[in-house]
PDB file of C-alpha atoms in Angstrom:
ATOM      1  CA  UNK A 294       0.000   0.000   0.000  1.00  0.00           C
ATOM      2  CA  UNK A 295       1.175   3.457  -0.926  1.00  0.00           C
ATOM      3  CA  UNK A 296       1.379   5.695   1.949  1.00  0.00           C
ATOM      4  CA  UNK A 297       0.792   9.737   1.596  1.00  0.00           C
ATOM      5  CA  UNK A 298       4.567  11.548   2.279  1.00  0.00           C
ATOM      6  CA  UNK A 299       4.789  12.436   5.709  1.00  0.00           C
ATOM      7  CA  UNK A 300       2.118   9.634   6.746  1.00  0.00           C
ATOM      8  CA  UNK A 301       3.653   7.433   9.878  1.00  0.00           C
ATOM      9  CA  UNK A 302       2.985   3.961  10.065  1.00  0.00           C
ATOM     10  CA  UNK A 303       1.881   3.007  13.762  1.00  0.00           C
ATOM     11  CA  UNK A 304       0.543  -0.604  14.758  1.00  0.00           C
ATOM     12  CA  UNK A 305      -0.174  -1.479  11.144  1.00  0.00           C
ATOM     13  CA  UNK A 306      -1.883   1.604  10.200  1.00  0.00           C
ATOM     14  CA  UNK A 307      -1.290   4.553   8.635  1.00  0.00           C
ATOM     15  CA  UNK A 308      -1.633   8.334  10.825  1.00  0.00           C
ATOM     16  CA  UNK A 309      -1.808  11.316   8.319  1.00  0.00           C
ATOM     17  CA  UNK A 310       0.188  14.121   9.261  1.00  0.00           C
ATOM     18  CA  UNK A 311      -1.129  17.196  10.728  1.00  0.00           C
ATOM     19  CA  UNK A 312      -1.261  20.623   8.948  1.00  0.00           C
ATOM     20  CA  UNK A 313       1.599  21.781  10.569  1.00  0.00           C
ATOM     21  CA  UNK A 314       3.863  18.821   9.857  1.00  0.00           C
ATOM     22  CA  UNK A 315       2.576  19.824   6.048  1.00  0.00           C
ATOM     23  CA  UNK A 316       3.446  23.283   6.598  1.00  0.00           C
ATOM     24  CA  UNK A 317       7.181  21.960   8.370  1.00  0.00           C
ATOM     25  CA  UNK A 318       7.788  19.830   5.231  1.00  0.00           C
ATOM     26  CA  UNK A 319       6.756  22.486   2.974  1.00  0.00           C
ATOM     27  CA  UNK A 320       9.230  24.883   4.809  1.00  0.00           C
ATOM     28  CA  UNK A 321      12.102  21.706   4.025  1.00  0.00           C
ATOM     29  CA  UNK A 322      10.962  22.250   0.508  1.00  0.00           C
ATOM     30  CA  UNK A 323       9.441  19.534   0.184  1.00  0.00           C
ATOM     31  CA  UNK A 324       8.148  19.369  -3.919  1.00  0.00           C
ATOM     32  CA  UNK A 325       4.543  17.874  -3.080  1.00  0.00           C
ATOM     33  CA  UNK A 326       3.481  21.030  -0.857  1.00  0.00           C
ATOM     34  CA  UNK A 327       0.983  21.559  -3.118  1.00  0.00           C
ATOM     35  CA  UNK A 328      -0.558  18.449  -3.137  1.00  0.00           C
ATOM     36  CA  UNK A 329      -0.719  17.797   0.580  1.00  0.00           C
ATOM     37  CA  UNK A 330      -1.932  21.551   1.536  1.00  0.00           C
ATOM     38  CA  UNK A 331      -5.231  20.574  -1.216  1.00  0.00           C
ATOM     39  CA  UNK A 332      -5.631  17.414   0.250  1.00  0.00           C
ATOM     40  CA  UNK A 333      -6.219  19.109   3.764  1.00  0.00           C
ATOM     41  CA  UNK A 334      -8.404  21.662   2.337  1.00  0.00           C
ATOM     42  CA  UNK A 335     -10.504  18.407   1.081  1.00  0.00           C
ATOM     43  CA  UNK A 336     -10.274  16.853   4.378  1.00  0.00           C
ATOM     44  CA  UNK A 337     -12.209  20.168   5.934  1.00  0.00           C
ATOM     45  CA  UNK A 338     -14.050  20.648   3.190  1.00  0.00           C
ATOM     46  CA  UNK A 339     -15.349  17.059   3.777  1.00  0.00           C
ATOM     47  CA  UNK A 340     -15.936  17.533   7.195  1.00  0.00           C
ATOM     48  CA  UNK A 341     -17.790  20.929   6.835  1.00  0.00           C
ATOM     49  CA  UNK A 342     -20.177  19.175   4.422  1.00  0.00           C
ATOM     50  CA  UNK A 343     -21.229  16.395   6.371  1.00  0.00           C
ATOM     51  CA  UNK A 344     -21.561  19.017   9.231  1.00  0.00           C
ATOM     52  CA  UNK A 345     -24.314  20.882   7.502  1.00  0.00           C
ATOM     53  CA  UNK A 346     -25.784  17.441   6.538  1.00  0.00           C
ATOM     54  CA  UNK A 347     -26.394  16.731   9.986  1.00  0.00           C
ATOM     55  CA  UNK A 348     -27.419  20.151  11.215  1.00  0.00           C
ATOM     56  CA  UNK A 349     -30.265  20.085   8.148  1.00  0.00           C
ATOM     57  CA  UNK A 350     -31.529  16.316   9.398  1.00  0.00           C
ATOM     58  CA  UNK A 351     -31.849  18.002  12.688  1.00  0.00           C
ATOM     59  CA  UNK A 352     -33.950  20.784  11.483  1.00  0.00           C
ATOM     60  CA  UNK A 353     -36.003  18.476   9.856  1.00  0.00           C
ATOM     61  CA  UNK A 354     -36.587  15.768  12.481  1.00  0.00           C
ATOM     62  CA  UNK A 355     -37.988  18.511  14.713  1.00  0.00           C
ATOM     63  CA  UNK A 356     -40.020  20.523  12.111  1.00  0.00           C
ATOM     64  CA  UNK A 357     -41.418  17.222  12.062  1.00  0.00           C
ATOM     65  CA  UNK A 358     -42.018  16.726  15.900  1.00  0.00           C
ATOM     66  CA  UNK A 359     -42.871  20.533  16.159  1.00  0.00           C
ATOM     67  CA  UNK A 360     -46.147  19.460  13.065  1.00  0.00           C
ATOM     68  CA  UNK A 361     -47.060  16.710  16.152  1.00  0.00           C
ATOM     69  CA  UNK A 362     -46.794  18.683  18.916  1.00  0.00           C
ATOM     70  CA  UNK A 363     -48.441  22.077  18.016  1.00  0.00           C
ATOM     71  CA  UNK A 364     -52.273  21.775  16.969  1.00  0.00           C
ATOM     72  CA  UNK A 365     -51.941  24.563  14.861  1.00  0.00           C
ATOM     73  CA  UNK A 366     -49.837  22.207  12.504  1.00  0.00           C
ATOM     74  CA  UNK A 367     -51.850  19.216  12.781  1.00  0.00           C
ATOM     75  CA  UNK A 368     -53.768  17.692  10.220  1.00  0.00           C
ATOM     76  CA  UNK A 369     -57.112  16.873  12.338  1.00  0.00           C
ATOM     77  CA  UNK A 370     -59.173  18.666  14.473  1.00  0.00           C
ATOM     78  CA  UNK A 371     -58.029  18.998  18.269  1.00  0.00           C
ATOM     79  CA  UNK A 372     -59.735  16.625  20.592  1.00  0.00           C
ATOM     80  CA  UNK A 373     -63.821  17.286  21.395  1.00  0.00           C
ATOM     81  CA  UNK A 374     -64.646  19.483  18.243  1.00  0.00           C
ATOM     82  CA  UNK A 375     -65.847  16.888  16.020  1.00  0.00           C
ATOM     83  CA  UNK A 376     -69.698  16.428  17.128  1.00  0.00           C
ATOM     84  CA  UNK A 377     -72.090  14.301  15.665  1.00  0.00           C
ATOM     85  CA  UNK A 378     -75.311  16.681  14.911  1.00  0.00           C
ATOM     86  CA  UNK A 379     -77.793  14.040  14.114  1.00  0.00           C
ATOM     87  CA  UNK A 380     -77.867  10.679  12.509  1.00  0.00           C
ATOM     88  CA  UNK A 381     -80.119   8.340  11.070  1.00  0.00           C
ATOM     89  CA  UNK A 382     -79.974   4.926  10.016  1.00  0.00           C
ATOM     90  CA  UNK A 383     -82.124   2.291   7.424  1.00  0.00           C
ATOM     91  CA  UNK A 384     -82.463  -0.987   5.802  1.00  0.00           C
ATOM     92  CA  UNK A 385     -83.772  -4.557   6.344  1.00  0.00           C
ATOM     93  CA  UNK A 386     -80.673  -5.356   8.101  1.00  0.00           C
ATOM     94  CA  UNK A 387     -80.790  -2.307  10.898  1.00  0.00           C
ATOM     95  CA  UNK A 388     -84.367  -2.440  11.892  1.00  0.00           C
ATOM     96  CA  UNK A 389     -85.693   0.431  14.118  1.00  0.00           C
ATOM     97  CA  UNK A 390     -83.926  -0.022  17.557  1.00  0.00           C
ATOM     98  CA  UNK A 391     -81.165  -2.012  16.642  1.00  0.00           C
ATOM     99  CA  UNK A 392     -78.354  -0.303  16.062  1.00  0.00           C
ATOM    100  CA  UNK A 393     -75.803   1.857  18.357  1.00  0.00           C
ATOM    101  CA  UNK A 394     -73.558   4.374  17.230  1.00  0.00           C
ATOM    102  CA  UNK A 395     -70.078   5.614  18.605  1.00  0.00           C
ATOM    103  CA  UNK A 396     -67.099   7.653  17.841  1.00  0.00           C
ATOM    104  CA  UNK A 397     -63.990   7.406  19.563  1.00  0.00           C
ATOM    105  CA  UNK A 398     -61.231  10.201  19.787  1.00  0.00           C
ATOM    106  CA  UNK A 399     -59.095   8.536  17.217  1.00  0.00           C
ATOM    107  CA  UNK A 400     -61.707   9.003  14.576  1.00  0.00           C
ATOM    108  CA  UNK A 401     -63.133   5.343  14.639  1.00  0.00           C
ATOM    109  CA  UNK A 402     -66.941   4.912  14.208  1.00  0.00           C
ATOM    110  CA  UNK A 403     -68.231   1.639  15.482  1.00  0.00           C
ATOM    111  CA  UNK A 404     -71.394   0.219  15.189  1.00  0.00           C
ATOM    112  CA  UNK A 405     -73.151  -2.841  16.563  1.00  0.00           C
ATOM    113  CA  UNK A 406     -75.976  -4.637  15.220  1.00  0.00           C
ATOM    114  CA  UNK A 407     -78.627  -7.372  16.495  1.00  0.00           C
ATOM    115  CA  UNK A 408     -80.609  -7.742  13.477  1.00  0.00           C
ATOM    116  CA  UNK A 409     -77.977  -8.187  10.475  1.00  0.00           C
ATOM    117  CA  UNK A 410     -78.339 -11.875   9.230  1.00  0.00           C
ATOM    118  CA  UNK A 411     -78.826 -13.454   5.923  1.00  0.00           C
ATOM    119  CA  UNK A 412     -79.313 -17.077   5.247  1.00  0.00           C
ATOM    120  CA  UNK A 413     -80.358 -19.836   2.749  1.00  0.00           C
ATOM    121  CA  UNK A 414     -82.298 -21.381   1.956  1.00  0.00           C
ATOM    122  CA  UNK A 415     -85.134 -18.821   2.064  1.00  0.00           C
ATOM    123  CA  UNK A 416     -86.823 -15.858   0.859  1.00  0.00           C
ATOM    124  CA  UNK A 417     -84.734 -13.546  -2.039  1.00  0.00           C
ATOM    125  CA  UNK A 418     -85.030 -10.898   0.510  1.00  0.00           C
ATOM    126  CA  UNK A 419     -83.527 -13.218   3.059  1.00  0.00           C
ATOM    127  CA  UNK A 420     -80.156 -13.952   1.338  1.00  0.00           C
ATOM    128  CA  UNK A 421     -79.445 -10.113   0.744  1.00  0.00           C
ATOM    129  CA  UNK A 422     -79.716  -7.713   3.751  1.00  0.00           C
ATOM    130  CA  UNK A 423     -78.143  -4.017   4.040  1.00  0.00           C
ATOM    131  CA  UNK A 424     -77.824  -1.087   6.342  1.00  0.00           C
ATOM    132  CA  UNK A 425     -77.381   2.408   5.527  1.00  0.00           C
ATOM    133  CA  UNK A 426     -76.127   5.026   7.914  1.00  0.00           C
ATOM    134  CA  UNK A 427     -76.595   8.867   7.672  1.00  0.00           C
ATOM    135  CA  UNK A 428     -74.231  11.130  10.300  1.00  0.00           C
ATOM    136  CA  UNK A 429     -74.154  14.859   9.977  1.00  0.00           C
ATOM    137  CA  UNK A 430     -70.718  15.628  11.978  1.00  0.00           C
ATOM    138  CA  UNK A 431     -69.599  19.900  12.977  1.00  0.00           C
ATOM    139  CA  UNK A 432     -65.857  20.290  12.760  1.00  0.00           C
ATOM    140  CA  UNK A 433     -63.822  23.382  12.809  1.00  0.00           C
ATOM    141  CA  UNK A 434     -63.426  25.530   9.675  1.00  0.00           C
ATOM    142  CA  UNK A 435     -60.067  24.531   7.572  1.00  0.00           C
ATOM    143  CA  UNK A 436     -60.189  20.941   8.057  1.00  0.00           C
ATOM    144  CA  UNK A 437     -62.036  17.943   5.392  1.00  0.00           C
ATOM    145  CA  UNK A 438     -62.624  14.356   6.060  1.00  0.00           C
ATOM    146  CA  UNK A 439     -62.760  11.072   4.199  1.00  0.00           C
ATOM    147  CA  UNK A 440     -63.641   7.483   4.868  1.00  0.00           C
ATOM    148  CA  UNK A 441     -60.258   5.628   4.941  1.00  0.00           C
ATOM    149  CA  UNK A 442     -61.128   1.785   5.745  1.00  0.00           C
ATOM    150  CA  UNK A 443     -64.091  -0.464   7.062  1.00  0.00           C
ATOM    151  CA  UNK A 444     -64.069  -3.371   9.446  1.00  0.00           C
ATOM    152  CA  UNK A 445     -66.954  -5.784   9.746  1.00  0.00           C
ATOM    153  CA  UNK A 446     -67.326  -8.492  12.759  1.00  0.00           C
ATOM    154  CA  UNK A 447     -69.224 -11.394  12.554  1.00  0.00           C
ATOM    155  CA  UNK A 448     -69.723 -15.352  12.486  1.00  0.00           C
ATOM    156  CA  UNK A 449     -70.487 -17.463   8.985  1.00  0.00           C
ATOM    157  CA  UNK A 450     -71.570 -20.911   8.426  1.00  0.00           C
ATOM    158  CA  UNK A 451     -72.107 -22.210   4.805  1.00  0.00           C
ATOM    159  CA  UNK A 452     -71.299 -25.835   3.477  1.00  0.00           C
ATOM    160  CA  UNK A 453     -69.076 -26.134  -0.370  1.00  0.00           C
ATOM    161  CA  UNK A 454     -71.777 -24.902  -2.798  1.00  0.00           C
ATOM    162  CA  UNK A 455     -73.098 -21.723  -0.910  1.00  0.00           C
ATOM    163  CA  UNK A 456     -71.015 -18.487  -1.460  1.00  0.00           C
ATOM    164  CA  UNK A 457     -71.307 -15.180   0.347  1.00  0.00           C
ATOM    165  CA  UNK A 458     -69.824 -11.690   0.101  1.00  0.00           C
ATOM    166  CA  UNK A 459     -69.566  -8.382   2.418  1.00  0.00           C
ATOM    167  CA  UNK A 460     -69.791  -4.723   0.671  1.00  0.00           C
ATOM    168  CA  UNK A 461     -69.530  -1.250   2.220  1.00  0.00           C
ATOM    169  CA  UNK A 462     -69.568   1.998   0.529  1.00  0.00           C
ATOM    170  CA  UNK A 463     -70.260   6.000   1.538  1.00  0.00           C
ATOM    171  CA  UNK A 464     -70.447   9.005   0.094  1.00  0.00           C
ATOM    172  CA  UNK A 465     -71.601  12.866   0.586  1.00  0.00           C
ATOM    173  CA  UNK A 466     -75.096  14.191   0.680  1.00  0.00           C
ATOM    174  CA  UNK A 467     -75.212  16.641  -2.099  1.00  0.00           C
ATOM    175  CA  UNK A 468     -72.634  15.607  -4.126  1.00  0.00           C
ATOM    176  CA  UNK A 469     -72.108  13.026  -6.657  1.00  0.00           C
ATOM    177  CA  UNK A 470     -69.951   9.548  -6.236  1.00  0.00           C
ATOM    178  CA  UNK A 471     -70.019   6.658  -4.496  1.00  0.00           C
ATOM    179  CA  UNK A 472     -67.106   4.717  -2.860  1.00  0.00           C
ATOM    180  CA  UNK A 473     -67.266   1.028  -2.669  1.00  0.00           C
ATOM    181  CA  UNK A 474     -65.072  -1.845  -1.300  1.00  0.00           C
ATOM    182  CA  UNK A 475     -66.341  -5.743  -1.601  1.00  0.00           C
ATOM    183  CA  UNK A 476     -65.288  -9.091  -0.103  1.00  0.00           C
ATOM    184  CA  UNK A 477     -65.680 -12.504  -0.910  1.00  0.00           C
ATOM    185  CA  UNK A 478     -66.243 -15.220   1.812  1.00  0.00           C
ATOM    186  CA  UNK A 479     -65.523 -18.453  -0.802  1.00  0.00           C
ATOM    187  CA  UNK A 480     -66.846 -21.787   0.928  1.00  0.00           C
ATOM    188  CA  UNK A 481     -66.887 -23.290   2.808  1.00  0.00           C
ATOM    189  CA  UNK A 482     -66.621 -21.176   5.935  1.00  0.00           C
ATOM    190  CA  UNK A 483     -67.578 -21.862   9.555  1.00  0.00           C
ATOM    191  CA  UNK A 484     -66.633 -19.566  12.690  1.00  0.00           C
ATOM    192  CA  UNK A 485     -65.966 -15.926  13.660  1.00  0.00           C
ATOM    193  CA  UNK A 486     -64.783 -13.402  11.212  1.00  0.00           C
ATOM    194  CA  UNK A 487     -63.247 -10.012  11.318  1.00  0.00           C
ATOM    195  CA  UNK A 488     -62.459  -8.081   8.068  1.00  0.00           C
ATOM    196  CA  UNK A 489     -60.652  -4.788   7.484  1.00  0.00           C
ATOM    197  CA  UNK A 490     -60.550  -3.224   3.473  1.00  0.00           C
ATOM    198  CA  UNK A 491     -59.271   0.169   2.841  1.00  0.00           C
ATOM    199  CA  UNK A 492     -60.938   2.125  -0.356  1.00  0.00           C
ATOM    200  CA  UNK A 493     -58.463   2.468  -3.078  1.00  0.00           C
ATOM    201  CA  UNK A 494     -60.098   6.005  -4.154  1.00  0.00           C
ATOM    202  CA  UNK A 495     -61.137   8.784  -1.395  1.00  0.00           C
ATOM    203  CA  UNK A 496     -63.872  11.634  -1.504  1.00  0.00           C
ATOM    204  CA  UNK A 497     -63.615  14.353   0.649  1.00  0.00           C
ATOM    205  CA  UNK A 498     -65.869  16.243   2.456  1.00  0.00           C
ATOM    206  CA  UNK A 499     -65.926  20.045   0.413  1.00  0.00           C
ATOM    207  CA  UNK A 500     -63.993  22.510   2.081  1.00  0.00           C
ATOM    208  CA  UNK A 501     -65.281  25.458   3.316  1.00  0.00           C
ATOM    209  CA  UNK A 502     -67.374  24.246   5.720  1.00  0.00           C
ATOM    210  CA  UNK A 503     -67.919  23.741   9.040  1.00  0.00           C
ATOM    211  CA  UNK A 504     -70.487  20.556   8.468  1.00  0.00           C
ATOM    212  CA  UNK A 505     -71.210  17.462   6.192  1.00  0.00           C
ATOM    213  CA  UNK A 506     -73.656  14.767   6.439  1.00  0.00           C
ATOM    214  CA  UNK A 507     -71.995  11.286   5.298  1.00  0.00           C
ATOM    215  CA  UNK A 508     -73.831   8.453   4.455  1.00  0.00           C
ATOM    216  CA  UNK A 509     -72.211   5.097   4.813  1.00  0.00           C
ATOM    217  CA  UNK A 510     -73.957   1.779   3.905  1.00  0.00           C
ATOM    218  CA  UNK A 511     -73.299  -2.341   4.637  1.00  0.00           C
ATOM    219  CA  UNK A 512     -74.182  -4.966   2.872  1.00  0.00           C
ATOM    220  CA  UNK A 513     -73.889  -8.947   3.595  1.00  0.00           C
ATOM    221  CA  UNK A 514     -74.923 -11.222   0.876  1.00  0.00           C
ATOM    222  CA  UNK A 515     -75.532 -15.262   0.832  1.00  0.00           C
ATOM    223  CA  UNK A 516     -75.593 -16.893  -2.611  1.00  0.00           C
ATOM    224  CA  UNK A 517     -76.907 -20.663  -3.354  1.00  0.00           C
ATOM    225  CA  UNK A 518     -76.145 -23.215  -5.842  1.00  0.00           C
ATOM    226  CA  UNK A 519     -78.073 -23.723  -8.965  1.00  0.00           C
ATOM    227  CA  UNK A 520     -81.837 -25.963  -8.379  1.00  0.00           C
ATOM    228  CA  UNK A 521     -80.714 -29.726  -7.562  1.00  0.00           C
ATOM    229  CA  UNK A 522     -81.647 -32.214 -10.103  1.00  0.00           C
ATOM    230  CA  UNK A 523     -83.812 -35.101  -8.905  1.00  0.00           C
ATOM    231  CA  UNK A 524     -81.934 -37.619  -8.322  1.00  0.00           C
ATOM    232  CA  UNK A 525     -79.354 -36.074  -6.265  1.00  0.00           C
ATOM    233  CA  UNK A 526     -82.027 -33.031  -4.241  1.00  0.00           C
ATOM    234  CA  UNK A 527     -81.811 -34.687  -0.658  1.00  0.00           C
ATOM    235  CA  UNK A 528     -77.698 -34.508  -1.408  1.00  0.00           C
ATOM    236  CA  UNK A 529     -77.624 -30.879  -2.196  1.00  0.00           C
ATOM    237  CA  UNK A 530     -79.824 -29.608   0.284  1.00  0.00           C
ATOM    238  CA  UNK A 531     -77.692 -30.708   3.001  1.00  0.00           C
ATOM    239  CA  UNK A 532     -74.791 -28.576   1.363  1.00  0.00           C
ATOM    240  CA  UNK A 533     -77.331 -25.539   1.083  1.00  0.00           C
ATOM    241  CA  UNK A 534     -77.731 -23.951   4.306  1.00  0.00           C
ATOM    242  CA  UNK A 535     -75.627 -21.161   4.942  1.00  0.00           C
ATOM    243  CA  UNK A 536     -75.573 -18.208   6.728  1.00  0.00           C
ATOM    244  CA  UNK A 537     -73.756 -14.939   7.707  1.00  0.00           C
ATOM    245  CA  UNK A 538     -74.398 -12.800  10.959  1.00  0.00           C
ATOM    246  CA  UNK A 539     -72.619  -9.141  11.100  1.00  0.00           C
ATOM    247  CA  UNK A 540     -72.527  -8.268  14.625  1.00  0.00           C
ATOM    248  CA  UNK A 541     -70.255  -5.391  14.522  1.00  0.00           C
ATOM    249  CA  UNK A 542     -68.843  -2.761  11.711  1.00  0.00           C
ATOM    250  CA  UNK A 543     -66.385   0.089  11.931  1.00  0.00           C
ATOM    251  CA  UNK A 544     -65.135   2.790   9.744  1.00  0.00           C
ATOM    252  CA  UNK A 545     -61.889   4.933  10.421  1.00  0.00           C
ATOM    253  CA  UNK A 546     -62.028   8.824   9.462  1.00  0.00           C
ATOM    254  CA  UNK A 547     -59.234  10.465   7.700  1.00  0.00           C
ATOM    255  CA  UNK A 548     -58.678  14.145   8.048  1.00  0.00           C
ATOM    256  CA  UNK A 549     -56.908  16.619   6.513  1.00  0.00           C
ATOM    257  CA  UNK A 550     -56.353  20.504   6.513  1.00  0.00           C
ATOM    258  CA  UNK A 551     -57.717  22.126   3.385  1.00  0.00           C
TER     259      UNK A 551
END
């Protein structure tokens, strides 16, 4: 290995000399003073740089903090002024006194049902059931909101020929789009189930407002097999029941300033 003049070897590795022993050889006249006093002004040019690189990672690590600590920075509403001003709720699977309402400080709604089941075999209107729920929520001015994910809680039972599915979907009062998300439940499926689907596209709230009344809707669906022929009926019957129970759904709120 080629060593820089003036280096000393100590232990097996190399010490580079200081700026003064650079100057000292340079006063011996020494013909690579030039090189060695730009290689020093590297060395603290290095060292300046990475310096500053540090200092600016600094700055930004605590702008950062400073955005989570100040509520004047933050992108949701400070604790207590999101209110809900009035809701209202319909559908064959939320009957009139069976459904509760909550929102927690985080932003998630939850909602428990008594009433949501679909089964077969039975009625059309038995294998398709749906809920639709209307909140009118008072924020402070500057800030919008969007639906982010959905969660549904439940239990299923269906043999290998009965399918079922779980939708969800919201949107705006007053303003056109709808956003859906869908799940299959393939067969055959027996026991508790909890699901959680975030929307690939958002709609926000409009801005400029200090209101909005949201509207978000479940859905929980049971599909049969075809008709049995004769000679195999009592067979396929048996592999016919099914059912699906939603005990519990949730949606999360995501906020931002406008």
């Amino acid at each position: 290995m080629r060593t820089a003049p003036g280096a000393a070897n100590w232990g097996g590795r190399y010490l580079l000399p200081s700026p003064e022993e650079l100057i000292c050889c340079w006063a011996r006249g020494d013909k690579s003073k030039v090189r060695r006093k730009a290689w020093t002004k590297r060395i603290r040019h290095t060292v300046f740089e990475s310096v500053s690189t540090m200092a600016a990672m600094v700055v930004v690590l605590f702008l950062g903090l400073l955005q989570l600590a100040v509520p004047g920075l933050a992108q949701s509403p400070p604790p207590g002024t999101v209110k809900i001003e009035g809701l209202t709720y319909a559908g064959d699977g939320c009957p009139p006194g069976s459904l509760d309402l909550a929102i927690s400080p985080n932003g998630i709604s939850s909602l428990g049902f008594t009433k949501f089941t679909v089964f077969t075999p039975g009625r059309p209107a038995d294998r398709r059931k749906s809920c639709h729920v209307g909140v009118s929520l008072s924020y402070p001015a500057g800030f919008t909101f969007s639906v982010k994910n959905v969660a549904f809680r439940g239990s299923a039972q269906f043999g290998e020929v009965v399918k079922g599915g779980l939708r969800a979907g919201y949107y705006f009062v007053g303003f056109p789009g709808t956003v859906r998300s869908s799940r299959s439940l393939p067969p055959p499926v027996e026991g508790n189930f909890e699901f959680s689907d975030s929307f690939g596209t958002f709609a926000y709230a409009p801005c400029g407002s200090e209101s909005a009344s949201l509207n978000v809707f479940f859905e929980a669906t049971v599909v049969p097999p075809p008709p049995p022929e004769k000679n195999n009926k009592a067979l396929v019957v048996l592999k016919n029941k099914g059912s699906i129970t939603v005990t519990s759904a949730g949606f999360g709120l995501l906020w931002k300033k406008c």
